[in-house]
Coordinates of C-alpha atoms in Angstrom, one line a residue:
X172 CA 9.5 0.8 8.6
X173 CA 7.0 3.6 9.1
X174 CA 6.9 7.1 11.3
X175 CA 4.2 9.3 11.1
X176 CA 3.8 12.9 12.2
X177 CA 0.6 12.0 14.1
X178 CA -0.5 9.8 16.4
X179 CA -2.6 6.5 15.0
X180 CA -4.8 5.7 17.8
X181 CA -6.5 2.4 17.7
X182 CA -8.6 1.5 14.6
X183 CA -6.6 3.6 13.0
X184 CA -5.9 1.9 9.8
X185 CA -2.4 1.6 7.9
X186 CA -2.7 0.3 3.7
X187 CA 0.2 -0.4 1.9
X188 CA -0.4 -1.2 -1.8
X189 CA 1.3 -1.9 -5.2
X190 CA 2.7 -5.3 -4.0
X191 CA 1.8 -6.6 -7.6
X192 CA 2.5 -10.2 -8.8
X193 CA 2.9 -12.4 -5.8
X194 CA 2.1 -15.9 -5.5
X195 CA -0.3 -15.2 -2.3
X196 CA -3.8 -15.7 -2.1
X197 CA -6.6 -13.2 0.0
X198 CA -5.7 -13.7 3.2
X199 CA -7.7 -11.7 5.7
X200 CA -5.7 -12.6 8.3
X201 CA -2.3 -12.6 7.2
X202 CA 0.3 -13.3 10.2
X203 CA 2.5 -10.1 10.6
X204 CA 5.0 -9.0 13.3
X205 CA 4.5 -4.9 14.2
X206 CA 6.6 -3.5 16.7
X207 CA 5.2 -4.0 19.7
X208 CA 2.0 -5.0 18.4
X209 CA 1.4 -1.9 17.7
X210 CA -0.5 -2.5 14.2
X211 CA -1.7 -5.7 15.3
X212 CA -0.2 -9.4 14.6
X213 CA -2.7 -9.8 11.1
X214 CA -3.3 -8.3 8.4
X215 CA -6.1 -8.0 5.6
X216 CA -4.4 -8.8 2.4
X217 CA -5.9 -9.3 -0.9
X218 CA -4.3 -11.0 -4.0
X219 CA -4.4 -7.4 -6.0
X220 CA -1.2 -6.5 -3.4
X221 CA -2.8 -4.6 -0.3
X222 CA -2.2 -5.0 2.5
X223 CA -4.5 -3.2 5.4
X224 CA -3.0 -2.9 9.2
X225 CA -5.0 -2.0 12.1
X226 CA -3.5 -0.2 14.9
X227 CA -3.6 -1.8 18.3
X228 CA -2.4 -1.6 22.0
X229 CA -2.5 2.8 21.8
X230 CA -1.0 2.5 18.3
X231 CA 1.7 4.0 17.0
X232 CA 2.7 7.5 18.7
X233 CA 4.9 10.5 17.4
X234 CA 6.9 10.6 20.5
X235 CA 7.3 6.4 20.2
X236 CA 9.3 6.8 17.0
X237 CA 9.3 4.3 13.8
X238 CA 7.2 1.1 13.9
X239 CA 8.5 -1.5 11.9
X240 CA 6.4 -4.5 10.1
X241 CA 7.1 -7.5 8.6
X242 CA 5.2 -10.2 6.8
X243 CA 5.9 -12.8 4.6
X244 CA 4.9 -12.9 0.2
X245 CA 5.6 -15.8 -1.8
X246 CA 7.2 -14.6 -4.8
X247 CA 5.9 -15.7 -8.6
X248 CA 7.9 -18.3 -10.3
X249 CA 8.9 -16.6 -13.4
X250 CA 10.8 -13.2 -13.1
X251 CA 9.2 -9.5 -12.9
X252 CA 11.1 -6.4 -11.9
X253 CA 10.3 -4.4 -8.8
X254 CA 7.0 -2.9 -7.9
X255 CA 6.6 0.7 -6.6
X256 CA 5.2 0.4 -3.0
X257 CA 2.7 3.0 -1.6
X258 CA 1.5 3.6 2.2
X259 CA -1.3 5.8 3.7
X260 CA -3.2 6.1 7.1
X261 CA -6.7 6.7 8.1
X262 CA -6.2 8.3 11.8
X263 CA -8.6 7.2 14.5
X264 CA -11.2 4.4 14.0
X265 CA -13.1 5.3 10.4
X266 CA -11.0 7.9 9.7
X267 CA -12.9 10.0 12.2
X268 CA -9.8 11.9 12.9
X269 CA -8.1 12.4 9.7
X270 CA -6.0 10.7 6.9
X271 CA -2.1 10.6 5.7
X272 CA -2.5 10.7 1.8
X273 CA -1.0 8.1 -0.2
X274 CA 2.8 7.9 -1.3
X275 CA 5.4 6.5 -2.6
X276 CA 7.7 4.1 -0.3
X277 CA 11.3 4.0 0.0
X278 CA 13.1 1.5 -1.3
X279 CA 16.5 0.0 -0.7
X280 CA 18.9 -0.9 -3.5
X281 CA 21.4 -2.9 -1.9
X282 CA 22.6 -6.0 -3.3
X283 CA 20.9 -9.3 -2.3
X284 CA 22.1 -12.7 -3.3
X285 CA 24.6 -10.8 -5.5
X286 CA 21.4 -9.3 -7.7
X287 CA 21.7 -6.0 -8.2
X288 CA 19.0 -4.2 -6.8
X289 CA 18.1 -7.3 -5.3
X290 CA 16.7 -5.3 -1.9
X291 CA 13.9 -3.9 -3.7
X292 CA 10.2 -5.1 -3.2
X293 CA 9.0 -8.2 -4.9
X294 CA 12.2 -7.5 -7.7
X295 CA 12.3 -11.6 -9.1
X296 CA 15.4 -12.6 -11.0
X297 CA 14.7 -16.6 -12.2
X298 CA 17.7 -18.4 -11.2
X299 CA 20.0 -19.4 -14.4
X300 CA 23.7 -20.4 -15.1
X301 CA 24.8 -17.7 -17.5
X302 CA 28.1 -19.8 -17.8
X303 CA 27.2 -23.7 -18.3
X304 CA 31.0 -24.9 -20.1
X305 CA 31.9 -28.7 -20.5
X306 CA 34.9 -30.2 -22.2
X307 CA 36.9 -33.4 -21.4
X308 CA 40.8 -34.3 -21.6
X309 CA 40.7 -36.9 -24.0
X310 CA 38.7 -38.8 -26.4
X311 CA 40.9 -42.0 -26.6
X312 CA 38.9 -45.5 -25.7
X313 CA 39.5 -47.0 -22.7
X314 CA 41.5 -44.1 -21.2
X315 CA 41.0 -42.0 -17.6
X316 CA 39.2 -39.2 -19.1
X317 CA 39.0 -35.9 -17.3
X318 CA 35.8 -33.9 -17.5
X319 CA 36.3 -30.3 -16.7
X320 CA 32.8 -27.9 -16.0
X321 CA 32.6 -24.3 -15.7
X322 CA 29.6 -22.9 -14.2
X323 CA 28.7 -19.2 -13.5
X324 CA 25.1 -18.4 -11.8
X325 CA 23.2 -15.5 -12.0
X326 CA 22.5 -15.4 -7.9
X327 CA 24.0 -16.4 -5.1
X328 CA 23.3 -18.1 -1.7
X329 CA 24.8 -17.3 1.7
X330 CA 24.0 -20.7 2.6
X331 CA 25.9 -24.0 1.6
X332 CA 23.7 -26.8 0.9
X333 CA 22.6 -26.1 -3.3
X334 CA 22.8 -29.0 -5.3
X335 CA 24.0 -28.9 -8.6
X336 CA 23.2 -31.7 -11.3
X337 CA 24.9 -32.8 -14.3
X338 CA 23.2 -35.4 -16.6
X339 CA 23.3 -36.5 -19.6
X340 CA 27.1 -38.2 -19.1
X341 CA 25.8 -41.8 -20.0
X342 CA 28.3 -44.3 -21.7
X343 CA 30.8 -44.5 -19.3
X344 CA 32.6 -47.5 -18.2
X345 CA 32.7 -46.0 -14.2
X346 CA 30.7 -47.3 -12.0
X347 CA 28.1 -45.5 -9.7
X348 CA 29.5 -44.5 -6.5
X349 CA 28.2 -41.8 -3.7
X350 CA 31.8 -40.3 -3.4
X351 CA 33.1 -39.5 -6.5
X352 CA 36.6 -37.3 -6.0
X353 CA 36.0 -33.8 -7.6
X354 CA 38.4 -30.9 -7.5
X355 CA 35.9 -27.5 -7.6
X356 CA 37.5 -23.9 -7.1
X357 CA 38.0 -23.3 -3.4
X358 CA 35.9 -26.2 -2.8
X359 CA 32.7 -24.7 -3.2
X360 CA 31.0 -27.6 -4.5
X361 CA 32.7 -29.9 -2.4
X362 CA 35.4 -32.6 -3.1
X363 CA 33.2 -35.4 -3.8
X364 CA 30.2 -35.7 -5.4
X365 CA 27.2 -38.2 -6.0
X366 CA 27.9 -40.2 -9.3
X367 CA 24.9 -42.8 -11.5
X368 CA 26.3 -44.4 -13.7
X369 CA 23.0 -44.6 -16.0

């Protein structure tokens, strides 16, 4: 979300840099969604983490208020903690007009997924079960044995759907069966799960 004290005419030019360690490639035309298409619908983005917007459509205007932008990163697969954004302006195509110096970006530091901090840009926690417990009720042969898991993640999804997995529980005399009867706390992992015998 930007607002400027100036006017940024067209070919104005809006670079946001610092978005360090992402997974995306040079993209010179990177799909982005600018209020009102005021600072276009692409962007010129190279793998070093700037991004460059070019106003469009008048540009964005004093008396217009905030223009707000979004595009899409892929995040890198192994964890990293949050990078320190930076935004500045040349004003009028080339610059001819003038420039905003560079500075530092506002961040947010809500929660996200239960992370703390987890609003910040490009912040990557690697999913993990900081809790991972298994014990069972009895080790008698032939008997109805009860295994009871505790699992405690370091993230958390809004949306239902996860799988989790448990392997390794060969050597069972119970056969495979797409509805084994599970008891999980408030039924967060369902009441029956997917069981292979092998």
């Amino acid at each position: 979300t930007l607002t400027s004290n100036y006017d940024l005419a067209n070919g104005s030019t809006v670079t946001i840099s610092g978005l360090t360690g992402t997974s995306t490639p040079t993209n010179t035309a990177l799909a982005v969604a600018s209020t009102s298409g005021l600072l276009g619908t692409t962007g010129n983005w190279t793998a070093d983490g700037v991004l460059v917007l070019t106003a469009a459509l008048g540009g964005p205007s004093v008396s217009a208020g905030a223009v707000e932008v979004e595009f899409t990163l892929t995040n890198p697969t192994a964890a990293q903690g949050a990078v320190t954004a930076q935004v500045e302006a040349t004003i009028g195509s080339g610059g001819a007009v003038g420039s905003i110096a560079p500075g530092n970006m506002t961040v947010l530091s809500t929660p996200l997924y239960e992370v703390v901090n987890g609003s910040r840009p490009l912040l990557v926690v690697e999913p993990l079960f900081s809790v991972k417990d298994i014990g069972q009720s009895t080790p008698v042969s032939g008997a109805t044995n009860m295994l009871t898991v505790t699992l405690s993640s370091n993230t958390h999804q809004s949306t239902a759907g996860s799988i989790v997995t448990i392997s390794g529980l060969a050597g069972s005399a119970t056969e495979t069966t797409g509805s084994m009867a599970v008891a999980s706390t408030s039924g967060l992992l369902g009441t029956s799960g997917d069981w292979d015998k092998n």
